[in-house]
Amino acid sequence: MAHAVGPVAPQHSIHTLDEGPSTTMNASTGVPTTAATVESEEPLSPGYDTATKGDAEFNKDFRHCFTTIDDVQMHYVIGGDGPQVMVLLHGWPHSWYVYREIMHSLLPGRTVIAIDLPGMGDSTGNLRSMARTVLADYVHRLLDHLGYRENVHVVAHDFGVGVAYPLAAKYREQVAGLFLMDYMLVGKNAKGADLTPLSFHFSFNQQNPLAEDLVTGRVETFLNHLFQSMKSGVGEPVSDSEFAEYVRVYSRPQVLHAGFELYRVWAQDEAENAALQETPLTIPVRLLTQAGLAQFMLPSLQDCAPHATASDVPGAGHFLVHEAPARVLAEINAFYPTS
């Protein structure tokens, strides 16, 4: 199990647009201040709060924030003031919103930060590459800017796992543990080609620019087909509110392109992860998968962290946070105890 995190005092103000009673920490004094007194950064994505405007529960405890790192304005949602810092990383075709259902339950004892990966969700900017090492560098620099430089607990799903690994491997003092969901890490042994037979979209998304040409203006149709093709038989893989939010963000041309680019850099990820695997992780690492895939995915993770463990969720499909929220919460809290 990962150790509980001690108090972390942010070194910089958090840019936020929230004018409610939520609190953060003053950059220089460490004294709680209202979000209204914190410097704001004008968002480049005007619809960032579409899904949360009328969400009283969300707005009571969380706020939307924007911070520019180099050429990318990064969007993230932050809440809580507990000493354990937890970062949530999403996959494709998701955004930070994939964690909405469980975020409040994670708050006791924690500061929770759900990040829109660079180029995705309501983050804005054109990256030189969607390679996972590049995305990890942006996440690292955002957390560093906010003052979270050590003992960060990471939760990641799908491509978020691909970002979480180089984040932990490159910035070892920053990350204290990895709780990962349903993703096979390519590297020395696992290859992107091993994943191609799993779903039509692994091949389709790599077609450049055909994927963009065919899906632009048809994002709702495309995502509906994708989610329905991945149903597990135990319920819908996405709620109506989630689906509407993903249609909104992937209708942004840069986000649609960035999402497809995730599938076009397997070769770079394989080479870079293989190099990182030369120095294995020693932090606690746990993998939770859909039904029947734990032993298929675990070897690729043990190439990175030899002592990693894994289990699956009977009856569940790929979209674990939506399909099995109680199990996901129980696993996270057992792996990252707050007391």
mmCIF file of C-alpha atoms in Angstrom:
data_model
loop_
_atom_site.group_PDB
_atom_site.id
_atom_site.type_symbol
_atom_site.label_atom_id
_atom_site.label_comp_id
_atom_site.label_asym_id
_atom_site.label_seq_id
_atom_site.Cartn_x
_atom_site.Cartn_y
_atom_site.Cartn_z
ATOM 1 C CA MET A 1 0.000 0.000 0.000
ATOM 2 C CA ALA A 2 1.105 3.575 -0.612
ATOM 3 C CA HIS A 3 1.838 5.710 2.384
ATOM 4 C CA ALA A 4 -0.420 8.604 3.288
ATOM 5 C CA VAL A 5 0.828 11.935 2.012
ATOM 6 C CA GLY A 6 1.869 14.686 4.352
ATOM 7 C CA PRO A 7 0.618 18.263 3.917
ATOM 8 C CA VAL A 8 1.777 19.893 0.713
ATOM 9 C CA ALA A 9 1.898 23.680 0.519
ATOM 10 C CA PRO A 10 1.375 25.015 -3.010
ATOM 11 C CA GLN A 11 4.108 27.371 -4.183
ATOM 12 C CA HIS A 12 1.980 29.190 -6.765
ATOM 13 C CA SER A 13 -1.571 30.456 -6.932
ATOM 14 C CA ILE A 14 -4.130 28.337 -8.754
ATOM 15 C CA HIS A 15 -5.749 30.117 -11.678
ATOM 16 C CA THR A 16 -9.488 29.761 -11.275
ATOM 17 C CA LEU A 17 -12.699 31.281 -12.567
ATOM 18 C CA ASP A 18 -14.793 30.248 -9.579
ATOM 19 C CA GLU A 19 -16.207 33.119 -7.557
ATOM 20 C CA GLY A 20 -17.882 30.943 -4.943
ATOM 21 C CA PRO A 21 -16.809 30.045 -1.427
ATOM 22 C CA SER A 22 -14.314 27.308 -2.369
ATOM 23 C CA THR A 23 -10.898 27.715 -0.767
ATOM 24 C CA THR A 24 -7.324 27.278 -1.865
ATOM 25 C CA MET A 25 -3.952 28.192 -0.357
ATOM 26 C CA ASN A 26 -2.209 31.539 -0.700
ATOM 27 C CA ALA A 27 0.970 31.180 -2.771
ATOM 28 C CA SER A 28 3.309 32.828 -0.302
ATOM 29 C CA THR A 29 1.697 32.356 3.120
ATOM 30 C CA GLY A 30 0.031 28.967 2.895
ATOM 31 C CA VAL A 31 -3.081 30.477 4.501
ATOM 32 C CA PRO A 32 -6.483 29.417 3.093
ATOM 33 C CA THR A 33 -8.046 32.035 0.837
ATOM 34 C CA THR A 34 -11.287 32.163 -1.104
ATOM 35 C CA ALA A 35 -11.112 31.250 -4.749
ATOM 36 C CA ALA A 36 -12.391 34.711 -5.626
ATOM 37 C CA THR A 37 -9.084 36.204 -4.439
ATOM 38 C CA VAL A 38 -6.956 33.898 -6.586
ATOM 39 C CA GLU A 39 -5.614 35.107 -9.922
ATOM 40 C CA SER A 40 -7.797 34.014 -12.847
ATOM 41 C CA GLU A 41 -6.804 32.999 -16.348
ATOM 42 C CA GLU A 42 -9.351 33.565 -19.095
ATOM 43 C CA PRO A 43 -10.312 30.191 -20.628
ATOM 44 C CA LEU A 44 -9.725 29.622 -24.322
ATOM 45 C CA SER A 45 -12.503 27.017 -24.345
ATOM 46 C CA PRO A 46 -15.754 28.934 -23.748
ATOM 47 C CA GLY A 47 -17.906 25.866 -23.066
ATOM 48 C CA TYR A 48 -15.736 24.460 -20.290
ATOM 49 C CA ASP A 49 -18.524 24.493 -17.664
ATOM 50 C CA THR A 50 -21.364 23.223 -19.871
ATOM 51 C CA ALA A 51 -21.772 20.017 -17.862
ATOM 52 C CA THR A 52 -21.369 21.625 -14.419
ATOM 53 C CA LYS A 53 -23.266 24.929 -14.564
ATOM 54 C CA GLY A 54 -26.336 23.472 -12.892
ATOM 55 C CA ASP A 55 -24.511 20.880 -10.813
ATOM 56 C CA ALA A 56 -24.879 22.209 -7.272
ATOM 57 C CA GLU A 57 -22.963 19.334 -5.701
ATOM 58 C CA PHE A 58 -20.008 19.865 -8.016
ATOM 59 C CA ASN A 59 -19.948 23.624 -7.582
ATOM 60 C CA LYS A 60 -20.030 23.316 -3.799
ATOM 61 C CA ASP A 61 -16.724 21.476 -3.629
ATOM 62 C CA PHE A 62 -14.929 21.775 -6.991
ATOM 63 C CA ARG A 63 -13.863 24.541 -9.331
ATOM 64 C CA HIS A 64 -12.590 24.817 -12.905
ATOM 65 C CA CYS A 65 -9.065 26.133 -13.278
ATOM 66 C CA PHE A 66 -6.804 27.119 -16.188
ATOM 67 C CA THR A 67 -3.037 27.433 -16.256
ATOM 68 C CA THR A 68 -0.880 27.884 -19.342
ATOM 69 C CA ILE A 69 2.186 25.668 -19.595
ATOM 70 C CA ASP A 70 4.271 26.803 -22.575
ATOM 71 C CA ASP A 71 1.896 26.715 -25.558
ATOM 72 C CA VAL A 72 -0.941 24.799 -23.899
ATOM 73 C CA GLN A 73 -3.607 26.204 -21.619
ATOM 74 C CA MET A 74 -4.379 23.290 -19.342
ATOM 75 C CA HIS A 75 -7.818 22.804 -17.848
ATOM 76 C CA TYR A 76 -8.238 20.978 -14.582
ATOM 77 C CA VAL A 77 -10.836 20.625 -11.857
ATOM 78 C CA ILE A 78 -9.762 20.848 -8.228
ATOM 79 C CA GLY A 79 -11.504 20.333 -4.910
ATOM 80 C CA GLY A 80 -10.838 19.555 -1.280
ATOM 81 C CA ASP A 81 -8.049 20.669 1.018
ATOM 82 C CA GLY A 82 -6.874 17.372 2.497
ATOM 83 C CA PRO A 83 -3.174 16.546 2.876
ATOM 84 C CA GLN A 84 -3.259 13.627 0.421
ATOM 85 C CA VAL A 85 -2.924 14.938 -3.136
ATOM 86 C CA MET A 86 -4.677 12.765 -5.722
ATOM 87 C CA VAL A 87 -4.436 13.357 -9.470
ATOM 88 C CA LEU A 88 -6.956 11.778 -11.876
ATOM 89 C CA LEU A 89 -5.941 11.173 -15.497
ATOM 90 C CA HIS A 90 -8.508 10.216 -18.140
ATOM 91 C CA GLY A 91 -8.270 8.242 -21.365
ATOM 92 C CA TRP A 92 -9.978 8.286 -24.764
ATOM 93 C CA PRO A 93 -12.712 9.155 -25.642
ATOM 94 C CA HIS A 94 -13.100 10.784 -22.257
ATOM 95 C CA SER A 95 -12.183 13.974 -20.425
ATOM 96 C CA TRP A 96 -11.826 14.797 -16.717
ATOM 97 C CA TYR A 97 -15.605 14.277 -16.555
ATOM 98 C CA VAL A 98 -15.213 10.495 -16.533
ATOM 99 C CA TYR A 99 -14.427 10.806 -12.813
ATOM 100 C CA ARG A 100 -17.369 13.064 -11.955
ATOM 101 C CA GLU A 101 -19.398 10.248 -10.365
ATOM 102 C CA ILE A 102 -16.739 9.320 -7.816
ATOM 103 C CA MET A 103 -14.913 12.589 -7.170
ATOM 104 C CA HIS A 104 -16.921 13.658 -4.131
ATOM 105 C CA SER A 105 -16.408 10.298 -2.479
ATOM 106 C CA LEU A 106 -12.646 10.740 -2.909
ATOM 107 C CA LEU A 107 -12.561 14.105 -1.114
ATOM 108 C CA PRO A 108 -12.297 13.195 2.593
ATOM 109 C CA GLY A 109 -8.664 13.689 3.574
ATOM 110 C CA ARG A 110 -7.611 14.613 0.046
ATOM 111 C CA THR A 111 -7.060 17.382 -2.451
ATOM 112 C CA VAL A 112 -8.425 15.962 -5.731
ATOM 113 C CA ILE A 113 -7.286 17.246 -9.129
ATOM 114 C CA ALA A 114 -8.860 15.906 -12.335
ATOM 115 C CA ILE A 115 -6.864 17.031 -15.367
ATOM 116 C CA ASP A 116 -7.863 17.354 -19.007
ATOM 117 C CA LEU A 117 -4.808 15.936 -20.754
ATOM 118 C CA PRO A 118 -2.940 18.413 -22.988
ATOM 119 C CA GLY A 119 -4.807 18.953 -26.245
ATOM 120 C CA MET A 120 -7.917 17.219 -24.935
ATOM 121 C CA GLY A 121 -11.123 18.112 -23.104
ATOM 122 C CA ASP A 122 -11.063 21.852 -22.480
ATOM 123 C CA SER A 123 -7.283 22.133 -22.537
ATOM 124 C CA THR A 124 -6.271 24.223 -25.544
ATOM 125 C CA GLY A 125 -3.125 24.274 -27.648
ATOM 126 C CA ASN A 126 -1.340 22.378 -30.381
ATOM 127 C CA LEU A 127 1.322 20.021 -29.100
ATOM 128 C CA ARG A 128 4.370 18.893 -31.056
ATOM 129 C CA SER A 129 3.433 15.297 -30.229
ATOM 130 C CA MET A 130 0.823 13.268 -28.355
ATOM 131 C CA ALA A 131 3.485 10.822 -27.194
ATOM 132 C CA ARG A 132 2.837 9.876 -23.607
ATOM 133 C CA THR A 133 6.217 11.191 -22.429
ATOM 134 C CA VAL A 134 5.322 14.614 -23.825
ATOM 135 C CA LEU A 135 1.929 14.611 -22.096
ATOM 136 C CA ALA A 136 3.579 13.477 -18.859
ATOM 137 C CA ASP A 137 5.956 16.442 -19.022
ATOM 138 C CA TYR A 138 2.997 18.835 -19.183
ATOM 139 C CA VAL A 139 1.261 17.143 -16.249
ATOM 140 C CA HIS A 140 4.504 17.245 -14.261
ATOM 141 C CA ARG A 141 5.006 20.936 -14.945
ATOM 142 C CA LEU A 142 1.403 21.768 -14.057
ATOM 143 C CA LEU A 143 1.675 19.936 -10.737
ATOM 144 C CA ASP A 144 5.064 21.524 -10.116
ATOM 145 C CA HIS A 145 3.567 24.957 -10.809
ATOM 146 C CA LEU A 146 0.811 24.265 -8.297
ATOM 147 C CA GLY A 147 3.356 23.208 -5.696
ATOM 148 C CA TYR A 148 2.616 19.470 -5.711
ATOM 149 C CA ARG A 149 6.198 18.315 -6.095
ATOM 150 C CA GLU A 150 6.192 15.113 -4.076
ATOM 151 C CA ASN A 151 3.963 12.336 -2.714
ATOM 152 C CA VAL A 152 1.290 12.692 -5.407
ATOM 153 C CA HIS A 153 -1.112 9.755 -5.670
ATOM 154 C CA VAL A 154 -2.099 9.078 -9.277
ATOM 155 C CA VAL A 155 -5.261 7.383 -10.543
ATOM 156 C CA ALA A 156 -5.445 6.746 -14.279
ATOM 157 C CA HIS A 157 -7.630 4.989 -16.835
ATOM 158 C CA ASP A 158 -6.939 3.957 -20.443
ATOM 159 C CA PHE A 159 -4.485 6.359 -22.131
ATOM 160 C CA GLY A 160 -4.191 8.152 -18.796
ATOM 161 C CA VAL A 161 -2.226 5.069 -17.706
ATOM 162 C CA GLY A 162 0.127 5.647 -20.613
ATOM 163 C CA VAL A 163 0.758 9.160 -19.240
ATOM 164 C CA ALA A 164 0.939 8.105 -15.589
ATOM 165 C CA TYR A 165 3.779 5.655 -16.197
ATOM 166 C CA PRO A 166 6.329 8.103 -17.691
ATOM 167 C CA LEU A 167 5.214 10.695 -15.135
ATOM 168 C CA ALA A 168 6.230 8.287 -12.369
ATOM 169 C CA ALA A 169 9.305 6.973 -14.188
ATOM 170 C CA LYS A 170 10.733 10.393 -15.057
ATOM 171 C CA TYR A 171 9.723 12.311 -11.937
ATOM 172 C CA ARG A 172 10.196 9.737 -9.213
ATOM 173 C CA GLU A 173 10.031 12.051 -6.227
ATOM 174 C CA GLN A 174 6.768 13.568 -7.419
ATOM 175 C CA VAL A 175 4.704 10.362 -7.665
ATOM 176 C CA ALA A 176 4.136 8.106 -4.639
ATOM 177 C CA GLY A 177 1.900 5.481 -6.233
ATOM 178 C CA LEU A 178 0.006 4.423 -9.349
ATOM 179 C CA PHE A 179 -3.547 3.082 -9.345
ATOM 180 C CA LEU A 180 -4.217 2.125 -12.958
ATOM 181 C CA MET A 181 -7.260 0.898 -14.864
ATOM 182 C CA ASP A 182 -7.614 -1.230 -17.987
ATOM 183 C CA TYR A 183 -4.595 -0.443 -20.141
ATOM 184 C CA MET A 184 -1.620 -2.368 -21.471
ATOM 185 C CA LEU A 185 1.670 -0.477 -21.381
ATOM 186 C CA VAL A 186 3.725 -0.926 -24.528
ATOM 187 C CA GLY A 187 7.475 -1.225 -24.220
ATOM 188 C CA LYS A 188 10.111 -3.959 -24.283
ATOM 189 C CA ASN A 189 7.629 -6.807 -24.665
ATOM 190 C CA ALA A 190 4.112 -5.456 -25.212
ATOM 191 C CA LYS A 191 3.527 -3.836 -28.606
ATOM 192 C CA GLY A 192 0.823 -1.631 -30.058
ATOM 193 C CA ALA A 193 0.158 -4.293 -32.668
ATOM 194 C CA ASP A 194 -0.940 -6.618 -29.856
ATOM 195 C CA LEU A 195 -3.906 -4.320 -29.226
ATOM 196 C CA THR A 196 -5.139 -3.926 -32.793
ATOM 197 C CA PRO A 197 -7.497 -6.958 -32.760
ATOM 198 C CA LEU A 198 -9.292 -5.797 -29.609
ATOM 199 C CA SER A 199 -11.534 -3.188 -31.272
ATOM 200 C CA PHE A 200 -12.142 -1.600 -34.684
ATOM 201 C CA HIS A 201 -11.029 1.816 -33.460
ATOM 202 C CA PHE A 202 -7.402 0.823 -32.850
ATOM 203 C CA SER A 203 -6.893 0.631 -36.612
ATOM 204 C CA PHE A 204 -9.416 3.267 -37.654
ATOM 205 C CA ASN A 205 -8.048 5.999 -35.392
ATOM 206 C CA GLN A 206 -4.595 5.643 -36.914
ATOM 207 C CA GLN A 207 -5.817 6.583 -40.402
ATOM 208 C CA ASN A 208 -4.546 10.099 -41.006
ATOM 209 C CA PRO A 209 -6.322 12.264 -42.131
ATOM 210 C CA LEU A 210 -9.115 9.826 -43.009
ATOM 211 C CA ALA A 211 -10.364 9.459 -39.426
ATOM 212 C CA GLU A 212 -10.718 13.230 -39.015
ATOM 213 C CA ASP A 213 -12.313 13.605 -42.445
ATOM 214 C CA LEU A 214 -14.951 10.956 -41.754
ATOM 215 C CA VAL A 215 -15.773 11.861 -38.137
ATOM 216 C CA THR A 216 -15.804 15.665 -38.351
ATOM 217 C CA GLY A 217 -19.453 16.706 -38.152
ATOM 218 C CA ARG A 218 -20.421 13.158 -37.118
ATOM 219 C CA VAL A 219 -18.880 12.968 -33.631
ATOM 220 C CA GLU A 220 -22.142 11.949 -31.965
ATOM 221 C CA THR A 221 -22.687 9.092 -34.432
ATOM 222 C CA PHE A 222 -19.090 7.927 -34.115
ATOM 223 C CA LEU A 223 -18.985 7.977 -30.301
ATOM 224 C CA ASN A 224 -22.378 6.296 -30.034
ATOM 225 C CA HIS A 225 -21.153 3.454 -32.240
ATOM 226 C CA LEU A 226 -17.923 3.182 -30.249
ATOM 227 C CA PHE A 227 -19.607 2.992 -26.857
ATOM 228 C CA GLN A 228 -22.252 0.557 -28.046
ATOM 229 C CA SER A 229 -19.588 -1.672 -29.607
ATOM 230 C CA MET A 230 -17.897 -1.934 -26.203
ATOM 231 C CA LYS A 231 -20.945 -2.766 -24.078
ATOM 232 C CA SER A 232 -20.215 -5.353 -21.411
ATOM 233 C CA GLY A 233 -23.713 -6.712 -20.936
ATOM 234 C CA VAL A 234 -24.124 -5.264 -17.434
ATOM 235 C CA GLY A 235 -25.493 -1.878 -18.429
ATOM 236 C CA GLU A 236 -24.708 1.112 -20.586
ATOM 237 C CA PRO A 237 -21.006 2.039 -20.791
ATOM 238 C CA VAL A 238 -21.740 5.755 -20.483
ATOM 239 C CA SER A 239 -24.466 7.923 -18.946
ATOM 240 C CA ASP A 240 -26.458 10.435 -20.977
ATOM 241 C CA SER A 241 -24.691 13.365 -19.284
ATOM 242 C CA GLU A 242 -21.269 11.858 -19.925
ATOM 243 C CA PHE A 243 -22.080 11.158 -23.545
ATOM 244 C CA ALA A 244 -23.254 14.725 -24.136
ATOM 245 C CA GLU A 245 -20.054 16.068 -22.583
ATOM 246 C CA TYR A 246 -17.790 13.842 -24.678
ATOM 247 C CA VAL A 247 -19.652 14.825 -27.854
ATOM 248 C CA ARG A 248 -19.093 18.467 -26.912
ATOM 249 C CA VAL A 249 -15.356 18.242 -26.260
ATOM 250 C CA TYR A 250 -14.543 15.918 -29.189
ATOM 251 C CA SER A 251 -16.460 18.237 -31.496
ATOM 252 C CA ARG A 252 -13.602 20.681 -30.919
ATOM 253 C CA PRO A 253 -11.423 20.065 -34.007
ATOM 254 C CA GLN A 254 -8.138 20.142 -32.090
ATOM 255 C CA VAL A 255 -9.452 17.627 -29.560
ATOM 256 C CA LEU A 256 -10.731 15.249 -32.224
ATOM 257 C CA HIS A 257 -7.325 15.361 -33.913
ATOM 258 C CA ALA A 258 -5.405 14.993 -30.637
ATOM 259 C CA GLY A 259 -7.477 11.966 -29.691
ATOM 260 C CA PHE A 260 -6.689 10.208 -32.952
ATOM 261 C CA GLU A 261 -3.022 11.149 -32.612
ATOM 262 C CA LEU A 262 -2.878 9.113 -29.396
ATOM 263 C CA TYR A 263 -3.124 6.013 -31.602
ATOM 264 C CA ARG A 264 -0.504 7.166 -34.104
ATOM 265 C CA VAL A 265 2.495 7.306 -31.783
ATOM 266 C CA TRP A 266 2.673 3.684 -30.597
ATOM 267 C CA ALA A 267 6.175 3.237 -32.027
ATOM 268 C CA GLN A 268 7.502 6.237 -30.118
ATOM 269 C CA ASP A 269 5.817 5.067 -26.919
ATOM 270 C CA GLU A 270 7.294 1.587 -27.312
ATOM 271 C CA ALA A 271 10.830 2.946 -27.680
ATOM 272 C CA GLU A 272 10.555 5.511 -24.899
ATOM 273 C CA ASN A 273 8.880 3.126 -22.446
ATOM 274 C CA ALA A 274 11.486 0.441 -23.180
ATOM 275 C CA ALA A 275 14.185 2.908 -22.178
ATOM 276 C CA LEU A 276 12.322 3.907 -19.010
ATOM 277 C CA GLN A 277 11.809 0.242 -18.106
ATOM 278 C CA GLU A 278 15.567 -0.136 -17.674
ATOM 279 C CA THR A 279 15.048 1.461 -14.243
ATOM 280 C CA PRO A 280 12.017 -0.294 -12.714
ATOM 281 C CA LEU A 281 9.543 1.561 -10.544
ATOM 282 C CA THR A 282 9.735 0.829 -6.819
ATOM 283 C CA ILE A 283 6.553 2.645 -5.774
ATOM 284 C CA PRO A 284 3.329 0.684 -5.169
ATOM 285 C CA VAL A 285 1.460 -0.050 -8.417
ATOM 286 C CA ARG A 286 -1.982 -1.610 -8.759
ATOM 287 C CA LEU A 287 -3.940 -2.496 -11.915
ATOM 288 C CA LEU A 288 -7.713 -3.020 -12.111
ATOM 289 C CA THR A 289 -9.117 -4.362 -15.383
ATOM 290 C CA GLN A 290 -12.359 -5.346 -17.033
ATOM 291 C CA ALA A 291 -13.480 -8.937 -16.693
ATOM 292 C CA GLY A 292 -10.890 -11.474 -17.798
ATOM 293 C CA LEU A 293 -8.031 -9.152 -18.771
ATOM 294 C CA ALA A 294 -5.967 -8.824 -15.585
ATOM 295 C CA GLN A 295 -3.503 -11.569 -16.448
ATOM 296 C CA PHE A 296 -3.323 -10.389 -20.072
ATOM 297 C CA MET A 297 -2.365 -6.839 -19.078
ATOM 298 C CA LEU A 298 -0.300 -7.437 -15.939
ATOM 299 C CA PRO A 299 2.926 -8.663 -17.635
ATOM 300 C CA SER A 300 3.284 -5.401 -19.555
ATOM 301 C CA LEU A 301 2.937 -3.507 -16.287
ATOM 302 C CA GLN A 302 5.427 -5.735 -14.501
ATOM 303 C CA ASP A 303 7.961 -4.823 -17.179
ATOM 304 C CA CYS A 304 7.716 -1.345 -15.615
ATOM 305 C CA ALA A 305 7.052 -2.236 -11.964
ATOM 306 C CA PRO A 306 8.018 -5.842 -11.098
ATOM 307 C CA HIS A 307 5.949 -5.911 -7.920
ATOM 308 C CA ALA A 308 2.749 -4.586 -9.495
ATOM 309 C CA THR A 309 -0.459 -6.491 -8.765
ATOM 310 C CA ALA A 310 -3.707 -6.802 -10.706
ATOM 311 C CA SER A 311 -7.259 -8.044 -10.520
ATOM 312 C CA ASP A 312 -10.329 -7.753 -12.693
ATOM 313 C CA VAL A 313 -13.949 -6.791 -12.109
ATOM 314 C CA PRO A 314 -16.313 -9.673 -12.934
ATOM 315 C CA GLY A 315 -18.943 -8.701 -15.484
ATOM 316 C CA ALA A 316 -17.507 -5.241 -16.133
ATOM 317 C CA GLY A 317 -16.275 -3.842 -19.415
ATOM 318 C CA HIS A 318 -13.648 -1.233 -20.207
ATOM 319 C CA PHE A 319 -15.447 1.766 -18.708
ATOM 320 C CA LEU A 320 -14.829 0.792 -15.086
ATOM 321 C CA VAL A 321 -15.475 4.133 -13.394
ATOM 322 C CA HIS A 322 -18.996 4.213 -14.843
ATOM 323 C CA GLU A 323 -19.770 0.496 -14.800
ATOM 324 C CA ALA A 324 -18.327 -0.382 -11.378
ATOM 325 C CA PRO A 325 -17.922 2.861 -9.361
ATOM 326 C CA ALA A 326 -18.292 1.169 -5.961
ATOM 327 C CA ARG A 327 -15.551 -1.349 -6.749
ATOM 328 C CA VAL A 328 -13.279 1.364 -8.149
ATOM 329 C CA LEU A 329 -13.755 3.519 -5.038
ATOM 330 C CA ALA A 330 -13.116 0.602 -2.715
ATOM 331 C CA GLU A 331 -9.939 -0.308 -4.581
ATOM 332 C CA ILE A 332 -8.644 3.276 -4.611
ATOM 333 C CA ASN A 333 -9.298 3.759 -0.892
ATOM 334 C CA ALA A 334 -7.657 0.447 -0.027
ATOM 335 C CA PHE A 335 -4.602 1.278 -2.136
ATOM 336 C CA TYR A 336 -4.379 4.892 -0.942
ATOM 337 C CA PRO A 337 -5.656 4.896 2.668
ATOM 338 C CA THR A 338 -6.172 8.374 4.082
ATOM 339 C CA SER A 339 -5.511 7.504 7.713
#
